[in-house]
């Protein structure tokens, strides 16, 4: 007989573009000793594959087929981190069949032995509604645009602040307005409004929320045994 599986402590970090959720998720994972998955990369990869193949982003069948072929090396391609890839991702992410094709991979990752941290738009609502720790990270569009502009500038992308703000507003509207798994806070998510916070302060606040959730979860796990 193998060792009994350790229960999965799943941390769901959702929120809009450039809210800080990626940095928060990475730090939480390091502190908890858990693996982390940036689920946005999956949608970015599908968008980039479609674009490279010259296929229409509205072609749901082709996008779902692309989603079924993702490979680990594509996920580390720096092309996925560009401004253009964010827009491509949000356009393919509206398709229910694309979301379905990516669902099992995300759930399996989340439910691995010991648990995991996932960041995205629908982790707490659709992928892992059972997650014992859920955060919904927000900030005003203006502050998020400033953060994203600095990030893109550091990556060597020259774009105006106004254009980044327009991207963010467009993506917020599309991600929040779609029928399939729209971006929204789960009813049991802790809201973390980071407009006035540094990333250090936001990460500290997230850690406190997750520590409290972990204590509650461990008590429930003990009761179940
Ligand atoms: O880093 P940023 O927040 O700009 O984007 P991302 O997390 O990489 O996500 C890119 C796009 O993928 C989003 O605008 C969403 O349309 C989509 N996405 C999604 O629909 N569901 C997820 N769980 C993650 C991303």
GROMACS .gro file of N, CA and C in nm, residues 19-133:
model
  345
   19UNK      N    1  -0.406   4.320  -1.133
   19UNK     CA    2  -0.452   4.350  -0.995
   19UNK      C    3  -0.346   4.310  -0.894
   20UNK      N    4  -0.247   4.233  -0.936
   20UNK     CA    5  -0.143   4.184  -0.843
   20UNK      C    6  -0.163   4.038  -0.809
   21UNK      N    7  -0.265   3.975  -0.868
   21UNK     CA    8  -0.296   3.837  -0.829
   21UNK      C    9  -0.184   3.739  -0.860
   22UNK      N   10  -0.112   3.763  -0.969
   22UNK     CA   11  -0.002   3.671  -1.006
   22UNK      C   12   0.111   3.675  -0.903
   23UNK      N   13   0.151   3.795  -0.865
   23UNK     CA   14   0.258   3.809  -0.766
   23UNK      C   15   0.212   3.753  -0.632
   24UNK      N   16   0.089   3.783  -0.596
   24UNK     CA   17   0.035   3.733  -0.469
   24UNK      C   18   0.033   3.580  -0.470
   25UNK      N   19  -0.013   3.522  -0.579
   25UNK     CA   20  -0.021   3.375  -0.588
   25UNK      C   21   0.118   3.313  -0.578
   26UNK      N   22   0.215   3.372  -0.646
   26UNK     CA   23   0.352   3.317  -0.643
   26UNK      C   24   0.409   3.322  -0.502
   27UNK      N   25   0.386   3.434  -0.434
   27UNK     CA   26   0.440   3.446  -0.296
   27UNK      C   27   0.370   3.351  -0.201
   28UNK      N   28   0.239   3.341  -0.213
   28UNK     CA   29   0.165   3.248  -0.125
   28UNK      C   30   0.216   3.106  -0.145
   29UNK      N   31   0.236   3.069  -0.270
   29UNK     CA   32   0.280   2.932  -0.301
   29UNK      C   33   0.416   2.906  -0.236
   30UNK      N   34   0.507   3.004  -0.246
   30UNK     CA   35   0.641   2.985  -0.188
   30UNK      C   36   0.628   2.970  -0.036
   31UNK      N   37   0.544   3.052   0.026
   31UNK     CA   38   0.530   3.045   0.172
   31UNK      C   39   0.466   2.915   0.217
   32UNK      N   40   0.372   2.868   0.139
   32UNK     CA   41   0.299   2.745   0.177
   32UNK      C   42   0.373   2.619   0.130
   33UNK      N   43   0.475   2.636   0.048
   33UNK     CA   44   0.545   2.519  -0.008
   33UNK      C   45   0.457   2.442  -0.104
   34UNK      N   46   0.373   2.515  -0.179
   34UNK     CA   47   0.281   2.451  -0.274
   34UNK      C   48   0.315   2.494  -0.417
   35UNK      N   49   0.283   2.411  -0.516
   35UNK     CA   50   0.303   2.453  -0.655
   35UNK      C   51   0.199   2.558  -0.696
   36UNK      N   52   0.234   2.637  -0.795
   36UNK     CA   53   0.143   2.745  -0.839
   36UNK      C   54   0.117   2.732  -0.988
   37UNK      N   55  -0.006   2.763  -1.029
   37UNK     CA   56  -0.040   2.764  -1.172
   37UNK      C   57  -0.103   2.898  -1.208
   38UNK      N   58  -0.040   2.966  -1.305
   38UNK     CA   59  -0.094   3.089  -1.361
   38UNK      C   60  -0.186   3.045  -1.475
   39UNK      N   61  -0.316   3.037  -1.448
   39UNK     CA   62  -0.406   2.980  -1.549
   39UNK      C   63  -0.424   3.072  -1.670
   40UNK      N   64  -0.393   3.200  -1.653
   40UNK     CA   65  -0.400   3.292  -1.766
   40UNK      C   66  -0.307   3.249  -1.879
   41UNK      N   67  -0.196   3.184  -1.842
   41UNK     CA   68  -0.101   3.138  -1.944
   41UNK      C   69  -0.165   3.038  -2.038
   42UNK      N   70  -0.258   2.958  -1.988
   42UNK     CA   71  -0.324   2.857  -2.073
   42UNK      C   72  -0.403   2.927  -2.184
   43UNK      N   73  -0.478   3.031  -2.144
   43UNK     CA   74  -0.559   3.104  -2.243
   43UNK      C   75  -0.469   3.186  -2.336
   44UNK      N   76  -0.360   3.240  -2.279
   44UNK     CA   77  -0.265   3.313  -2.363
   44UNK      C   78  -0.205   3.220  -2.468
   45UNK      N   79  -0.173   3.096  -2.426
   45UNK     CA   80  -0.112   3.000  -2.519
   45UNK      C   81  -0.210   2.966  -2.632
   46UNK      N   82  -0.337   2.946  -2.597
   46UNK     CA   83  -0.436   2.915  -2.701
   46UNK      C   84  -0.447   3.032  -2.799
   47UNK      N   85  -0.453   3.153  -2.747
   47UNK     CA   86  -0.464   3.271  -2.833
   47UNK      C   87  -0.344   3.283  -2.925
   48UNK      N   88  -0.224   3.262  -2.870
   48UNK     CA   89  -0.102   3.275  -2.950
   48UNK      C   90  -0.095   3.165  -3.057
   49UNK      N   91  -0.135   3.042  -3.022
   49UNK     CA   92  -0.136   2.933  -3.121
   49UNK      C   93  -0.230   2.965  -3.236
   50UNK      N   94  -0.347   3.017  -3.203
   50UNK     CA   95  -0.445   3.052  -3.307
   50UNK      C   96  -0.390   3.162  -3.398
   51UNK      N   97  -0.329   3.261  -3.334
   51UNK     CA   98  -0.274   3.374  -3.410
   51UNK      C   99  -0.161   3.327  -3.502
   52UNK      N  100  -0.072   3.242  -3.449
   52UNK     CA  101   0.041   3.194  -3.529
   52UNK      C  102  -0.007   3.109  -3.647
   53UNK      N  103  -0.119   3.038  -3.625
   53UNK     CA  104  -0.171   2.953  -3.733
   53UNK      C  105  -0.259   3.033  -3.830
   54UNK      N  106  -0.277   3.162  -3.802
   54UNK     CA  107  -0.358   3.246  -3.889
   54UNK      C  108  -0.506   3.213  -3.883
   55UNK      N  109  -0.550   3.155  -3.770
   55UNK     CA  110  -0.691   3.115  -3.758
   55UNK      C  111  -0.773   3.227  -3.692
   56UNK      N  112  -0.901   3.230  -3.723
   56UNK     CA  113  -0.987   3.331  -3.663
   56UNK      C  114  -1.009   3.300  -3.515
   57UNK      N  115  -0.999   3.402  -3.432
   57UNK     CA  116  -1.019   3.382  -3.287
   57UNK      C  117  -1.164   3.349  -3.255
   58UNK      N  118  -1.253   3.374  -3.352
   58UNK     CA  119  -1.395   3.342  -3.333
   58UNK      C  120  -1.426   3.196  -3.364
   59UNK      N  121  -1.328   3.123  -3.417
   59UNK     CA  122  -1.350   2.983  -3.454
   59UNK      C  123  -1.338   2.896  -3.328
   60UNK      N  124  -1.451   2.872  -3.265
   60UNK     CA  125  -1.452   2.802  -3.135
   60UNK      C  126  -1.395   2.661  -3.146
   61UNK      N  127  -1.430   2.590  -3.253
   61UNK     CA  128  -1.382   2.452  -3.269
   61UNK      C  129  -1.230   2.447  -3.281
   62UNK      N  130  -1.175   2.536  -3.364
   62UNK     CA  131  -1.029   2.538  -3.381
   62UNK      C  132  -0.960   2.577  -3.251
   63UNK      N  133  -1.019   2.671  -3.178
   63UNK     CA  134  -0.958   2.716  -3.052
   63UNK      C  135  -0.964   2.604  -2.948
   64UNK      N  136  -1.074   2.529  -2.946
   64UNK     CA  137  -1.084   2.416  -2.852
   64UNK      C  138  -0.982   2.309  -2.887
   65UNK      N  139  -0.962   2.287  -3.018
   65UNK     CA  140  -0.861   2.188  -3.061
   65UNK      C  141  -0.722   2.235  -3.020
   66UNK      N  142  -0.695   2.363  -3.033
   66UNK     CA  143  -0.564   2.417  -2.991
   66UNK      C  144  -0.547   2.399  -2.840
   67UNK      N  145  -0.654   2.421  -2.765
   67UNK     CA  146  -0.647   2.408  -2.619
   67UNK      C  147  -0.613   2.265  -2.578
   68UNK      N  148  -0.655   2.169  -2.661
   68UNK     CA  149  -0.630   2.028  -2.627
   68UNK      C  150  -0.486   1.987  -2.656
   69UNK      N  151  -0.410   2.075  -2.723
   69UNK     CA  152  -0.273   2.035  -2.762
   69UNK      C  153  -0.164   2.112  -2.688
   70UNK      N  154  -0.200   2.184  -2.582
   70UNK     CA  155  -0.098   2.269  -2.516
   70UNK      C  156   0.015   2.184  -2.460
   71UNK      N  157   0.136   2.239  -2.469
   71UNK     CA  158   0.251   2.167  -2.414
   71UNK      C  159   0.322   2.256  -2.313
   72UNK      N  160   0.397   2.192  -2.222
   72UNK     CA  161   0.465   2.266  -2.115
   72UNK      C  162   0.565   2.367  -2.172
   73UNK      N  163   0.635   2.333  -2.282
   73UNK     CA  164   0.736   2.429  -2.331
   73UNK      C  165   0.672   2.554  -2.389
   74UNK      N  166   0.551   2.539  -2.445
   74UNK     CA  167   0.483   2.659  -2.496
   74UNK      C  168   0.450   2.754  -2.379
   75UNK      N  169   0.416   2.697  -2.263
   75UNK     CA  170   0.376   2.782  -2.151
   75UNK      C  171   0.491   2.868  -2.099
   76UNK      N  172   0.615   2.832  -2.130
   76UNK     CA  173   0.727   2.915  -2.084
   76UNK      C  174   0.775   3.011  -2.194
   77UNK      N  175   0.705   3.017  -2.305
   77UNK     CA  176   0.744   3.107  -2.415
   77UNK      C  177   0.719   3.253  -2.374
   78UNK      N  178   0.822   3.339  -2.379
   78UNK     CA  179   0.803   3.480  -2.339
   78UNK      C  180   0.697   3.551  -2.423
   79UNK      N  181   0.666   3.499  -2.541
   79UNK     CA  182   0.564   3.563  -2.626
   79UNK      C  183   0.428   3.565  -2.555
   80UNK      N  184   0.410   3.475  -2.460
   80UNK     CA  185   0.280   3.471  -2.389
   80UNK      C  186   0.264   3.590  -2.294
   81UNK      N  187   0.374   3.655  -2.261
   81UNK     CA  188   0.370   3.764  -2.161
   81UNK      C  189   0.343   3.899  -2.224
   82UNK      N  190   0.329   3.906  -2.356
   82UNK     CA  191   0.315   4.036  -2.421
   82UNK      C  192   0.173   4.091  -2.407
   83UNK      N  193   0.164   4.218  -2.435
   83UNK     CA  194   0.034   4.287  -2.434
   83UNK      C  195  -0.060   4.222  -2.535
   84UNK      N  196  -0.009   4.193  -2.654
   84UNK     CA  197  -0.094   4.135  -2.760
   84UNK      C  198  -0.150   4.000  -2.714
   85UNK      N  199  -0.068   3.920  -2.644
   85UNK     CA  200  -0.113   3.788  -2.601
   85UNK      C  201  -0.228   3.799  -2.499
   86UNK      N  202  -0.227   3.904  -2.418
   86UNK     CA  203  -0.336   3.924  -2.322
   86UNK      C  204  -0.469   3.944  -2.392
   87UNK      N  205  -0.464   4.020  -2.499
   87UNK     CA  206  -0.586   4.047  -2.577
   87UNK      C  207  -0.631   3.919  -2.649
   88UNK      N  208  -0.537   3.846  -2.709
   88UNK     CA  209  -0.572   3.720  -2.778
   88UNK      C  210  -0.637   3.624  -2.678
   89UNK      N  211  -0.578   3.617  -2.558
   89UNK     CA  212  -0.628   3.526  -2.454
   89UNK      C  213  -0.773   3.558  -2.420
   90UNK      N  214  -0.799   3.684  -2.398
   90UNK     CA  215  -0.933   3.723  -2.355
   90UNK      C  216  -1.036   3.694  -2.466
   91UNK      N  217  -0.992   3.698  -2.592
   91UNK     CA  218  -1.086   3.669  -2.702
   91UNK      C  219  -1.116   3.520  -2.715
   92UNK      N  220  -1.016   3.434  -2.690
   92UNK     CA  221  -1.047   3.290  -2.699
   92UNK      C  222  -1.113   3.240  -2.571
   93UNK      N  223  -1.093   3.314  -2.461
   93UNK     CA  224  -1.146   3.269  -2.330
   93UNK      C  225  -1.298   3.280  -2.322
   94UNK      N  226  -1.361   3.346  -2.419
   94UNK     CA  227  -1.508   3.357  -2.417
   94UNK      C  228  -1.574   3.225  -2.461
   95UNK      N  229  -1.498   3.137  -2.527
   95UNK     CA  230  -1.559   3.016  -2.584
   95UNK      C  231  -1.575   2.905  -2.480
   96UNK      N  232  -1.698   2.859  -2.457
   96UNK     CA  233  -1.718   2.752  -2.358
   96UNK      C  234  -1.635   2.627  -2.388
   97UNK      N  235  -1.620   2.591  -2.516
   97UNK     CA  236  -1.545   2.468  -2.547
   97UNK      C  237  -1.397   2.482  -2.517
   98UNK      N  238  -1.345   2.603  -2.527
   98UNK     CA  239  -1.204   2.626  -2.489
   98UNK      C  240  -1.191   2.608  -2.338
   99UNK      N  241  -1.285   2.665  -2.264
   99UNK     CA  242  -1.280   2.657  -2.118
   99UNK      C  243  -1.293   2.511  -2.073
  100UNK      N  244  -1.384   2.438  -2.141
  100UNK     CA  245  -1.401   2.295  -2.107
  100UNK      C  246  -1.273   2.217  -2.131
  101UNK      N  247  -1.206   2.248  -2.242
  101UNK     CA  248  -1.085   2.173  -2.277
  101UNK      C  249  -0.974   2.196  -2.174
  102UNK      N  250  -0.978   2.310  -2.106
  102UNK     CA  251  -0.871   2.341  -2.010
  102UNK      C  252  -0.908   2.306  -1.866
  103UNK      N  253  -1.034   2.266  -1.846
  103UNK     CA  254  -1.085   2.247  -1.709
  103UNK      C  255  -1.015   2.134  -1.634
  104UNK      N  256  -1.008   2.017  -1.696
  104UNK     CA  257  -0.956   1.899  -1.627
  104UNK      C  258  -0.811   1.919  -1.584
  105UNK      N  259  -0.731   1.980  -1.673
  105UNK     CA  260  -0.591   2.004  -1.640
  105UNK      C  261  -0.581   2.090  -1.513
  106UNK      N  262  -0.664   2.195  -1.508
  106UNK     CA  263  -0.658   2.286  -1.392
  106UNK      C  264  -0.705   2.215  -1.265
  107UNK      N  265  -0.812   2.136  -1.276
  107UNK     CA  266  -0.863   2.066  -1.157
  107UNK      C  267  -0.763   1.964  -1.105
  108UNK      N  268  -0.701   1.892  -1.198
  108UNK     CA  269  -0.603   1.791  -1.156
  108UNK      C  270  -0.485   1.859  -1.087
  109UNK      N  271  -0.444   1.971  -1.142
  109UNK     CA  272  -0.333   2.046  -1.080
  109UNK      C  273  -0.373   2.089  -0.939
  110UNK      N  274  -0.495   2.141  -0.925
  110UNK     CA  275  -0.540   2.191  -0.795
  110UNK      C  276  -0.549   2.080  -0.691
  111UNK      N  277  -0.594   1.964  -0.734
  111UNK     CA  278  -0.623   1.858  -0.638
  111UNK      C  279  -0.506   1.765  -0.612
  112UNK      N  280  -0.388   1.807  -0.656
  112UNK     CA  281  -0.272   1.720  -0.629
  112UNK      C  282  -0.249   1.710  -0.479
  113UNK      N  283  -0.174   1.606  -0.444
  113UNK     CA  284  -0.141   1.578  -0.306
  113UNK      C  285  -0.088   1.703  -0.234
  114UNK      N  286  -0.151   1.744  -0.127
  114UNK     CA  287  -0.105   1.861  -0.051
  114UNK      C  288  -0.172   1.991  -0.093
  115UNK      N  289  -0.211   1.999  -0.221
  115UNK     CA  290  -0.282   2.117  -0.268
  115UNK      C  291  -0.199   2.203  -0.362
  116UNK      N  292  -0.249   2.321  -0.394
  116UNK     CA  293  -0.185   2.409  -0.492
  116UNK      C  294  -0.246   2.549  -0.484
  117UNK      N  295  -0.177   2.643  -0.545
  117UNK     CA  296  -0.228   2.780  -0.557
  117UNK      C  297  -0.253   2.804  -0.706
  118UNK      N  298  -0.371   2.854  -0.741
  118UNK     CA  299  -0.403   2.884  -0.881
  118UNK      C  300  -0.451   3.027  -0.892
  119UNK      N  301  -0.404   3.099  -0.993
  119UNK     CA  302  -0.460   3.232  -1.013
  119UNK      C  303  -0.528   3.242  -1.149
  120UNK      N  304  -0.637   3.320  -1.153
  120UNK     CA  305  -0.712   3.331  -1.278
  120UNK      C  306  -0.834   3.420  -1.262
  121UNK      N  307  -0.941   3.380  -1.329
  121UNK     CA  308  -1.065   3.458  -1.326
  121UNK      C  309  -1.181   3.380  -1.264
  122UNK      N  310  -1.174   3.245  -1.275
  122UNK     CA  311  -1.289   3.161  -1.237
  122UNK      C  312  -1.246   3.044  -1.149
  123UNK      N  313  -1.135   3.060  -1.078
  123UNK     CA  314  -1.085   2.948  -0.997
  123UNK      C  315  -1.180   2.922  -0.880
  124UNK      N  316  -1.218   3.027  -0.811
  124UNK     CA  317  -1.306   3.011  -0.694
  124UNK      C  318  -1.451   2.983  -0.731
  125UNK      N  319  -1.490   3.015  -0.854
  125UNK     CA  320  -1.631   2.997  -0.892
  125UNK      C  321  -1.655   2.868  -0.970
  126UNK      N  322  -1.564   2.833  -1.062
  126UNK     CA  323  -1.590   2.720  -1.153
  126UNK      C  324  -1.487   2.607  -1.139
  127UNK      N  325  -1.360   2.641  -1.136
  127UNK     CA  326  -1.257   2.536  -1.136
  127UNK      C  327  -1.256   2.465  -1.001
  128UNK      N  328  -1.250   2.541  -0.893
  128UNK     CA  329  -1.241   2.481  -0.759
  128UNK      C  330  -1.335   2.550  -0.662
  129UNK      N  331  -1.467   2.534  -0.681
  129UNK     CA  332  -1.559   2.601  -0.587
  129UNK      C  333  -1.540   2.551  -0.444
  130UNK      N  334  -1.477   2.433  -0.430
  130UNK     CA  335  -1.457   2.376  -0.297
  130UNK      C  336  -1.331   2.430  -0.228
  131UNK      N  337  -1.254   2.518  -0.295
  131UNK     CA  338  -1.127   2.565  -0.237
  131UNK      C  339  -1.150   2.626  -0.099
  132UNK      N  340  -1.072   2.588   0.001
  132UNK     CA  341  -1.092   2.643   0.135
  132UNK      C  342  -1.040   2.786   0.150
  133UNK      N  343  -0.956   2.831   0.058
  133UNK     CA  344  -0.906   2.969   0.066
  133UNK      C  345  -0.927   3.036  -0.069
   0.00000   0.00000   0.00000
